[in-house]
Amino acid sequence: FAAPIGGFNYGSVPGERRTTVMFQRIPASISVDSLRHALDEAGLAGRYDAVYVPTNRGVKSGSQTALVNFAYPEDAVRCMRVFSANRALGGAAVTVEYSYGQGAAFVIACAQKAAAGATRRHRRAKLGES
C-alpha cells in the first residue's frame, strides 16, 4: 500500500472496481480539451474513455466539477494520487475522489442529461419563459 495522501490511501486496493473519479473545485474556465491535456501530461494518455466537464456558459468565475472514467481501477487510483498531490489545474488546487456513479455509461449519461437541459433552457429563453 502507498503512504496515505491527505488522510486517504491512494494505493492499490485488492478488489477495487471503481473507475470513475470526480474532480472538484476546478476553475469554470476549464474545458474538456484542457482537462484531457492535463490528464495526458500527468501520464494518463489513452487510459480514460469518457470525460465530462459541464459547460457553464456566461460563468466567468467560480468552480465546478468534472467526471473522468478510466479503463482500469488502477488508473483511477493513479489519477487521484497525481492530482491530489497538490497538482494545480487551471491555476487552482483541485480535489479528486471517486464519483458516486461509476462507468463510462454514467459519465456519458450525465453529459447527455446536461445537453438536454441546456436545449430546454434555450427553448424557454427564446419563448421568454423562465
CSV table of N, CA and C in Angstrom, one decimal:
chain,number,residue,atom,x,y,z
A,1,PHE,N,0.8,-1.2,0.0
A,1,PHE,CA,0.0,0.0,0.0
A,1,PHE,C,0.9,1.2,0.0
A,2,ALA,N,0.4,2.2,-0.7
A,2,ALA,CA,1.1,3.5,-0.7
A,2,ALA,C,0.9,4.3,0.6
A,3,ALA,N,1.7,5.2,0.8
A,3,ALA,CA,1.5,6.1,2.0
A,3,ALA,C,0.3,6.9,1.8
A,4,PRO,N,-0.5,7.2,2.9
A,4,PRO,CA,-1.7,8.0,2.7
A,4,PRO,C,-1.4,9.4,2.3
A,5,ILE,N,-2.2,10.0,1.4
A,5,ILE,CA,-2.1,11.3,1.0
A,5,ILE,C,-3.3,12.0,1.4
A,6,GLY,N,-3.2,13.1,2.2
A,6,GLY,CA,-4.4,13.8,2.7
A,6,GLY,C,-5.3,12.9,3.5
A,7,GLY,N,-4.8,11.9,4.2
A,7,GLY,CA,-5.7,11.1,5.0
A,7,GLY,C,-6.3,9.9,4.3
A,8,PHE,N,-6.2,9.8,3.0
A,8,PHE,CA,-6.7,8.7,2.3
A,8,PHE,C,-5.6,7.9,1.6
A,9,ASN,N,-5.7,6.6,1.6
A,9,ASN,CA,-4.7,5.8,1.0
A,9,ASN,C,-5.1,5.6,-0.5
A,10,TYR,N,-4.2,6.1,-1.4
A,10,TYR,CA,-4.5,6.0,-2.8
A,10,TYR,C,-3.7,4.9,-3.4
A,11,GLY,N,-3.3,3.9,-2.7
A,11,GLY,CA,-2.6,2.8,-3.2
A,11,GLY,C,-3.5,1.8,-3.8
A,12,SER,N,-3.0,0.8,-4.4
A,12,SER,CA,-3.8,-0.3,-5.0
A,12,SER,C,-4.5,-1.0,-3.9
A,13,VAL,N,-5.8,-1.1,-4.1
A,13,VAL,CA,-6.7,-1.8,-3.2
A,13,VAL,C,-7.2,-3.1,-3.8
A,14,PRO,N,-6.8,-4.3,-3.3
A,14,PRO,CA,-7.3,-5.5,-3.9
A,14,PRO,C,-8.8,-5.6,-4.0
A,15,GLY,N,-9.3,-5.9,-5.2
A,15,GLY,CA,-10.7,-6.0,-5.4
A,15,GLY,C,-11.4,-4.7,-5.7
A,16,GLU,N,-10.6,-3.6,-5.8
A,16,GLU,CA,-11.2,-2.3,-6.1
A,16,GLU,C,-11.7,-2.3,-7.5
A,17,ARG,N,-12.9,-1.9,-7.7
A,17,ARG,CA,-13.5,-1.9,-9.1
A,17,ARG,C,-13.9,-0.6,-9.6
A,18,ARG,N,-13.9,0.5,-8.8
A,18,ARG,CA,-14.3,1.8,-9.2
A,18,ARG,C,-13.3,2.4,-10.2
A,19,THR,N,-13.9,3.0,-11.3
A,19,THR,CA,-13.1,3.5,-12.4
A,19,THR,C,-13.4,5.0,-12.6
A,20,THR,N,-14.4,5.6,-12.0
A,20,THR,CA,-14.8,6.9,-12.3
A,20,THR,C,-14.4,7.8,-11.1
A,21,VAL,N,-13.8,8.9,-11.5
A,21,VAL,CA,-13.4,9.9,-10.5
A,21,VAL,C,-14.1,11.3,-10.8
A,22,MET,N,-14.2,12.1,-9.7
A,22,MET,CA,-14.8,13.4,-9.8
A,22,MET,C,-13.8,14.4,-9.4
A,23,PHE,N,-13.5,15.3,-10.3
A,23,PHE,CA,-12.6,16.5,-10.0
A,23,PHE,C,-13.5,17.5,-9.4
A,24,GLN,N,-13.2,18.1,-8.2
A,24,GLN,CA,-13.9,19.1,-7.6
A,24,GLN,C,-13.1,20.4,-7.5
A,25,ARG,N,-13.8,21.5,-7.5
A,25,ARG,CA,-13.2,22.9,-7.4
A,25,ARG,C,-12.2,23.2,-8.6
A,26,ILE,N,-12.6,22.7,-9.8
A,26,ILE,CA,-11.8,23.1,-11.0
A,26,ILE,C,-12.4,24.5,-11.4
A,27,PRO,N,-11.5,25.3,-12.0
A,27,PRO,CA,-12.0,26.6,-12.4
A,27,PRO,C,-13.0,26.5,-13.5
A,28,ALA,N,-14.0,27.4,-13.6
A,28,ALA,CA,-15.0,27.4,-14.6
A,28,ALA,C,-14.5,27.5,-16.0
A,29,SER,N,-13.2,28.0,-16.1
A,29,SER,CA,-12.6,28.2,-17.4
A,29,SER,C,-12.1,26.9,-18.0
A,30,ILE,N,-12.0,25.8,-17.2
A,30,ILE,CA,-11.5,24.5,-17.7
A,30,ILE,C,-12.5,23.9,-18.7
A,31,SER,N,-12.0,23.4,-19.8
A,31,SER,CA,-12.8,22.8,-20.9
A,31,SER,C,-12.5,21.3,-20.9
A,32,VAL,N,-13.2,20.5,-21.7
A,32,VAL,CA,-12.9,19.1,-21.8
A,32,VAL,C,-11.5,19.0,-22.4
A,33,ASP,N,-11.2,19.8,-23.4
A,33,ASP,CA,-9.9,19.7,-24.0
A,33,ASP,C,-8.7,20.0,-23.0
A,34,SER,N,-8.9,21.0,-22.2
A,34,SER,CA,-7.8,21.4,-21.3
A,34,SER,C,-7.7,20.3,-20.2
A,35,LEU,N,-8.8,19.7,-19.8
A,35,LEU,CA,-8.7,18.6,-18.8
A,35,LEU,C,-8.1,17.4,-19.4
A,36,ARG,N,-8.4,17.0,-20.7
A,36,ARG,CA,-7.7,15.9,-21.3
A,36,ARG,C,-6.2,16.2,-21.5
A,37,HIS,N,-5.9,17.4,-21.8
A,37,HIS,CA,-4.5,17.8,-21.9
A,37,HIS,C,-3.8,17.6,-20.5
A,38,ALA,N,-4.4,18.0,-19.5
A,38,ALA,CA,-3.8,17.8,-18.1
A,38,ALA,C,-3.7,16.4,-17.8
A,39,LEU,N,-4.7,15.5,-18.1
A,39,LEU,CA,-4.6,14.1,-17.9
A,39,LEU,C,-3.4,13.5,-18.7
A,40,ASP,N,-3.3,13.9,-19.9
A,40,ASP,CA,-2.3,13.4,-20.8
A,40,ASP,C,-0.9,13.8,-20.2
A,41,GLU,N,-0.8,15.0,-19.8
A,41,GLU,CA,0.5,15.5,-19.2
A,41,GLU,C,0.9,14.8,-18.0
A,42,ALA,N,-0.2,14.3,-17.2
A,42,ALA,CA,0.1,13.5,-16.0
A,42,ALA,C,0.4,12.1,-16.2
A,43,GLY,N,0.6,11.7,-17.5
A,43,GLY,CA,0.9,10.3,-17.8
A,43,GLY,C,-0.3,9.4,-18.0
A,44,LEU,N,-1.5,10.0,-18.1
A,44,LEU,CA,-2.7,9.1,-18.2
A,44,LEU,C,-3.3,9.1,-19.7
A,45,ALA,N,-2.5,9.5,-20.6
A,45,ALA,CA,-2.9,9.5,-22.0
A,45,ALA,C,-3.4,8.1,-22.4
A,46,GLY,N,-4.5,8.0,-23.1
A,46,GLY,CA,-5.0,6.7,-23.5
A,46,GLY,C,-5.6,5.8,-22.4
A,47,ARG,N,-5.6,6.3,-21.2
A,47,ARG,CA,-6.1,5.5,-20.1
A,47,ARG,C,-7.5,5.7,-19.7
A,48,TYR,N,-8.1,6.8,-20.2
A,48,TYR,CA,-9.5,7.1,-19.9
A,48,TYR,C,-10.4,7.0,-21.2
A,49,ASP,N,-11.7,6.8,-21.0
A,49,ASP,CA,-12.6,6.6,-22.1
A,49,ASP,C,-13.8,7.5,-22.1
A,50,ALA,N,-13.9,8.3,-21.1
A,50,ALA,CA,-15.0,9.3,-21.0
A,50,ALA,C,-14.6,10.5,-20.1
A,51,VAL,N,-14.9,11.7,-20.6
A,51,VAL,CA,-14.6,12.9,-19.8
A,51,VAL,C,-15.8,13.8,-20.0
A,52,TYR,N,-16.2,14.3,-18.9
A,52,TYR,CA,-17.4,15.3,-18.9
A,52,TYR,C,-17.0,16.5,-18.0
A,53,VAL,N,-17.1,17.7,-18.6
A,53,VAL,CA,-16.9,18.9,-17.9
A,53,VAL,C,-18.1,19.7,-18.3
A,54,PRO,N,-18.9,20.1,-17.3
A,54,PRO,CA,-20.1,20.9,-17.6
A,54,PRO,C,-19.7,22.2,-18.2
A,55,THR,N,-20.5,22.7,-19.2
A,55,THR,CA,-20.3,24.0,-19.8
A,55,THR,C,-21.2,25.0,-19.1
A,56,ASN,N,-20.6,25.9,-18.4
A,56,ASN,CA,-21.4,27.0,-17.7
A,56,ASN,C,-21.3,28.2,-18.5
A,57,ARG,N,-22.0,28.3,-19.6
A,57,ARG,CA,-22.0,29.5,-20.4
A,57,ARG,C,-22.3,30.7,-19.6
A,58,GLY,N,-21.5,31.8,-19.8
A,58,GLY,CA,-21.8,33.0,-19.1
A,58,GLY,C,-21.2,33.1,-17.7
A,59,VAL,N,-20.6,32.0,-17.2
A,59,VAL,CA,-20.0,31.9,-15.9
A,59,VAL,C,-18.5,32.2,-16.1
A,60,LYS,N,-18.0,33.3,-15.6
A,60,LYS,CA,-16.6,33.6,-15.8
A,60,LYS,C,-15.7,33.3,-14.6
A,61,SER,N,-16.3,33.1,-13.4
A,61,SER,CA,-15.6,32.7,-12.2
A,61,SER,C,-16.3,31.6,-11.5
A,62,GLY,N,-15.7,31.2,-10.4
A,62,GLY,CA,-16.3,30.2,-9.6
A,62,GLY,C,-15.6,28.8,-10.0
A,63,SER,N,-16.2,27.8,-9.4
A,63,SER,CA,-15.6,26.5,-9.7
A,63,SER,C,-16.7,25.5,-10.0
A,64,GLN,N,-16.3,24.4,-10.5
A,64,GLN,CA,-17.2,23.3,-11.0
A,64,GLN,C,-16.6,22.0,-10.8
A,65,THR,N,-17.3,20.9,-11.1
A,65,THR,CA,-16.8,19.6,-11.0
A,65,THR,C,-16.7,19.0,-12.4
A,66,ALA,N,-16.0,17.9,-12.6
A,66,ALA,CA,-15.8,17.2,-13.8
A,66,ALA,C,-15.7,15.7,-13.5
A,67,LEU,N,-16.1,14.9,-14.5
A,67,LEU,CA,-16.1,13.4,-14.3
A,67,LEU,C,-15.1,12.8,-15.3
A,68,VAL,N,-14.4,11.8,-14.9
A,68,VAL,CA,-13.5,11.1,-15.8
A,68,VAL,C,-13.6,9.6,-15.5
A,69,ASN,N,-13.8,8.8,-16.5
A,69,ASN,CA,-13.8,7.4,-16.4
A,69,ASN,C,-12.6,6.8,-17.0
A,70,PHE,N,-12.0,5.9,-16.2
A,70,PHE,CA,-10.8,5.2,-16.7
A,70,PHE,C,-11.1,3.8,-17.1
A,71,ALA,N,-10.2,3.2,-17.9
A,71,ALA,CA,-10.4,1.8,-18.3
A,71,ALA,C,-10.2,0.8,-17.2
A,72,TYR,N,-9.3,1.1,-16.3
A,72,TYR,CA,-9.0,0.2,-15.2
A,72,TYR,C,-9.0,1.0,-13.8
A,73,PRO,N,-9.3,0.3,-12.8
A,73,PRO,CA,-9.3,0.9,-11.4
A,73,PRO,C,-8.0,1.5,-11.0
A,74,GLU,N,-6.9,0.8,-11.5
A,74,GLU,CA,-5.5,1.3,-11.1
A,74,GLU,C,-5.3,2.7,-11.7
A,75,ASP,N,-5.9,3.0,-12.9
A,75,ASP,CA,-5.7,4.3,-13.5
A,75,ASP,C,-6.5,5.4,-12.7
A,76,ALA,N,-7.6,5.0,-12.2
A,76,ALA,CA,-8.4,5.9,-11.4
A,76,ALA,C,-7.6,6.3,-10.1
A,77,VAL,N,-7.0,5.3,-9.5
A,77,VAL,CA,-6.2,5.5,-8.3
A,77,VAL,C,-5.0,6.4,-8.6
A,78,ARG,N,-4.3,6.1,-9.8
A,78,ARG,CA,-3.2,6.9,-10.2
A,78,ARG,C,-3.6,8.4,-10.4
A,79,CYS,N,-4.8,8.6,-11.0
A,79,CYS,CA,-5.3,10.0,-11.2
A,79,CYS,C,-5.5,10.7,-9.9
A,80,MET,N,-6.1,10.0,-8.9
A,80,MET,CA,-6.3,10.6,-7.6
A,80,MET,C,-5.0,10.9,-6.9
A,81,ARG,N,-4.0,10.0,-7.1
A,81,ARG,CA,-2.7,10.2,-6.4
A,81,ARG,C,-2.0,11.4,-7.1
A,82,VAL,N,-2.0,11.5,-8.4
A,82,VAL,CA,-1.3,12.6,-9.1
A,82,VAL,C,-1.9,13.9,-8.8
A,83,PHE,N,-3.3,14.0,-9.0
A,83,PHE,CA,-3.9,15.3,-8.8
A,83,PHE,C,-4.2,15.8,-7.4
A,84,SER,N,-4.2,14.8,-6.5
A,84,SER,CA,-4.4,15.2,-5.1
A,84,SER,C,-3.1,15.6,-4.4
A,85,ALA,N,-2.0,15.4,-5.1
A,85,ALA,CA,-0.7,15.7,-4.5
A,85,ALA,C,-0.4,17.2,-4.9
A,86,ASN,N,-1.3,18.1,-4.7
A,86,ASN,CA,-1.2,19.5,-4.9
A,86,ASN,C,-0.9,19.9,-6.3
A,87,ARG,N,-1.4,19.1,-7.3
A,87,ARG,CA,-1.2,19.4,-8.7
A,87,ARG,C,-2.3,20.4,-9.1
A,88,ALA,N,-1.9,21.5,-9.6
A,88,ALA,CA,-2.8,22.6,-10.0
A,88,ALA,C,-3.5,22.3,-11.3
A,89,LEU,N,-4.7,22.7,-11.5
A,89,LEU,CA,-5.4,22.5,-12.7
A,89,LEU,C,-6.0,23.9,-13.0
A,90,GLY,N,-5.5,24.5,-14.1
A,90,GLY,CA,-6.0,25.8,-14.4
A,90,GLY,C,-5.7,26.9,-13.3
A,91,GLY,N,-4.6,26.6,-12.6
A,91,GLY,CA,-4.1,27.6,-11.6
A,91,GLY,C,-4.8,27.3,-10.2
A,92,ALA,N,-5.6,26.3,-10.1
A,92,ALA,CA,-6.3,26.0,-8.8
A,92,ALA,C,-6.0,24.7,-8.3
A,93,ALA,N,-5.9,24.5,-7.0
A,93,ALA,CA,-5.7,23.2,-6.4
A,93,ALA,C,-7.0,22.5,-6.5
A,94,VAL,N,-7.0,21.3,-6.9
A,94,VAL,CA,-8.3,20.6,-7.1
A,94,VAL,C,-8.3,19.4,-6.1
A,95,THR,N,-9.5,18.9,-5.9
A,95,THR,CA,-9.8,17.6,-5.2
A,95,THR,C,-10.3,16.6,-6.2
A,96,VAL,N,-9.7,15.4,-6.1
A,96,VAL,CA,-10.2,14.3,-6.9
A,96,VAL,C,-10.5,13.1,-6.0
A,97,GLU,N,-11.7,12.6,-6.2
A,97,GLU,CA,-12.1,11.4,-5.4
A,97,GLU,C,-13.0,10.6,-6.3
A,98,TYR,N,-13.4,9.4,-5.8
A,98,TYR,CA,-14.3,8.5,-6.5
A,98,TYR,C,-15.6,9.2,-6.7
A,99,SER,N,-16.2,9.0,-7.9
A,99,SER,CA,-17.6,9.5,-8.1
A,99,SER,C,-18.6,8.6,-7.5
A,100,TYR,N,-19.7,9.1,-7.2
A,100,TYR,CA,-20.8,8.2,-6.6
A,100,TYR,C,-21.3,7.3,-7.7
A,101,GLY,N,-21.4,7.8,-9.0
A,101,GLY,CA,-21.8,7.0,-10.1
A,101,GLY,C,-20.5,6.5,-10.8
A,102,GLN,N,-20.6,5.3,-11.4
A,102,GLN,CA,-19.4,4.7,-11.9
A,102,GLN,C,-19.6,4.2,-13.4
A,103,GLY,N,-18.6,4.3,-14.2
A,103,GLY,CA,-18.6,3.7,-15.5
A,103,GLY,C,-18.7,4.8,-16.6
A,104,ALA,N,-18.2,4.5,-17.8
A,104,ALA,CA,-18.3,5.4,-18.9
A,104,ALA,C,-19.8,5.7,-19.2
A,105,ALA,N,-20.7,4.7,-19.1
A,105,ALA,CA,-22.1,5.0,-19.4
A,105,ALA,C,-22.7,6.1,-18.4
A,106,PHE,N,-22.2,6.1,-17.2
A,106,PHE,CA,-22.7,7.1,-16.2
A,106,PHE,C,-22.2,8.5,-16.7
A,107,VAL,N,-20.9,8.6,-17.0
A,107,VAL,CA,-20.3,9.9,-17.5
A,107,VAL,C,-21.1,10.4,-18.7
A,108,ILE,N,-21.3,9.5,-19.7
A,108,ILE,CA,-22.0,9.9,-20.9
A,108,ILE,C,-23.4,10.3,-20.6
A,109,ALA,N,-24.1,9.6,-19.7
A,109,ALA,CA,-25.5,9.9,-19.3
A,109,ALA,C,-25.5,11.3,-18.7
A,110,CYS,N,-24.5,11.6,-17.9
A,110,CYS,CA,-24.5,13.0,-17.3
A,110,CYS,C,-24.4,14.1,-18.3
A,111,ALA,N,-23.5,13.8,-19.3
A,111,ALA,CA,-23.3,14.8,-20.4
A,111,ALA,C,-24.6,14.9,-21.2
A,112,GLN,N,-25.3,13.8,-21.5
A,112,GLN,CA,-26.5,13.8,-22.3
A,112,GLN,C,-27.6,14.5,-21.6
A,113,LYS,N,-27.7,14.3,-20.3
A,113,LYS,CA,-28.7,15.0,-19.5
A,113,LYS,C,-28.5,16.5,-19.4
A,114,ALA,N,-27.3,16.9,-19.3
A,114,ALA,CA,-26.9,18.3,-19.3
A,114,ALA,C,-27.2,18.9,-20.6
A,115,ALA,N,-26.9,18.2,-21.7
A,115,ALA,CA,-27.2,18.8,-23.0
A,115,ALA,C,-28.7,18.9,-23.2
A,116,ALA,N,-29.5,17.9,-22.8
A,116,ALA,CA,-31.0,18.0,-22.9
A,116,ALA,C,-31.5,19.2,-22.1
A,117,GLY,N,-31.0,19.4,-20.9
A,117,GLY,CA,-31.4,20.5,-20.1
A,117,GLY,C,-31.1,21.8,-20.7
A,118,ALA,N,-29.9,21.9,-21.3
A,118,ALA,CA,-29.5,23.2,-22.0
A,118,ALA,C,-30.4,23.5,-23.1
A,119,THR,N,-30.8,22.5,-23.9
A,119,THR,CA,-31.7,22.7,-25.0
A,119,THR,C,-33.1,23.2,-24.5
A,120,ARG,N,-33.6,22.6,-23.4
A,120,ARG,CA,-34.9,23.1,-22.9
A,120,ARG,C,-34.7,24.5,-22.4
A,121,ARG,N,-33.6,24.9,-21.7
A,121,ARG,CA,-33.4,26.2,-21.2
A,121,ARG,C,-33.4,27.2,-22.4
A,122,HIS,N,-32.7,26.8,-23.5
A,122,HIS,CA,-32.6,27.7,-24.6
A,122,HIS,C,-33.9,27.9,-25.3
A,123,ARG,N,-34.7,26.8,-25.4
A,123,ARG,CA,-36.1,27.0,-25.9
A,123,ARG,C,-36.9,27.9,-25.1
A,124,ARG,N,-36.9,27.8,-23.8
A,124,ARG,CA,-37.7,28.6,-22.9
A,124,ARG,C,-37.2,30.1,-23.0
A,125,ALA,N,-35.9,30.3,-23.1
A,125,ALA,CA,-35.3,31.6,-23.2
A,125,ALA,C,-35.8,32.3,-24.5
A,126,LYS,N,-35.9,31.5,-25.6
A,126,LYS,CA,-36.4,32.1,-26.9
A,126,LYS,C,-37.9,32.4,-26.8
A,127,LEU,N,-38.6,31.7,-25.9
A,127,LEU,CA,-40.0,32.0,-25.7
A,127,LEU,C,-40.3,33.0,-24.6
A,128,GLY,N,-39.2,33.4,-24.0
A,128,GLY,CA,-39.4,34.4,-22.9
A,128,GLY,C,-39.8,33.9,-21.6
A,129,GLU,N,-39.7,32.6,-21.4
A,129,GLU,CA,-40.1,31.9,-20.2
A,129,GLU,C,-38.9,31.8,-19.2
A,130,SER,N,-39.2,31.4,-18.0
A,130,SER,CA,-38.0,31.1,-17.1
A,130,SER,C,-38.2,29.8,-16.5
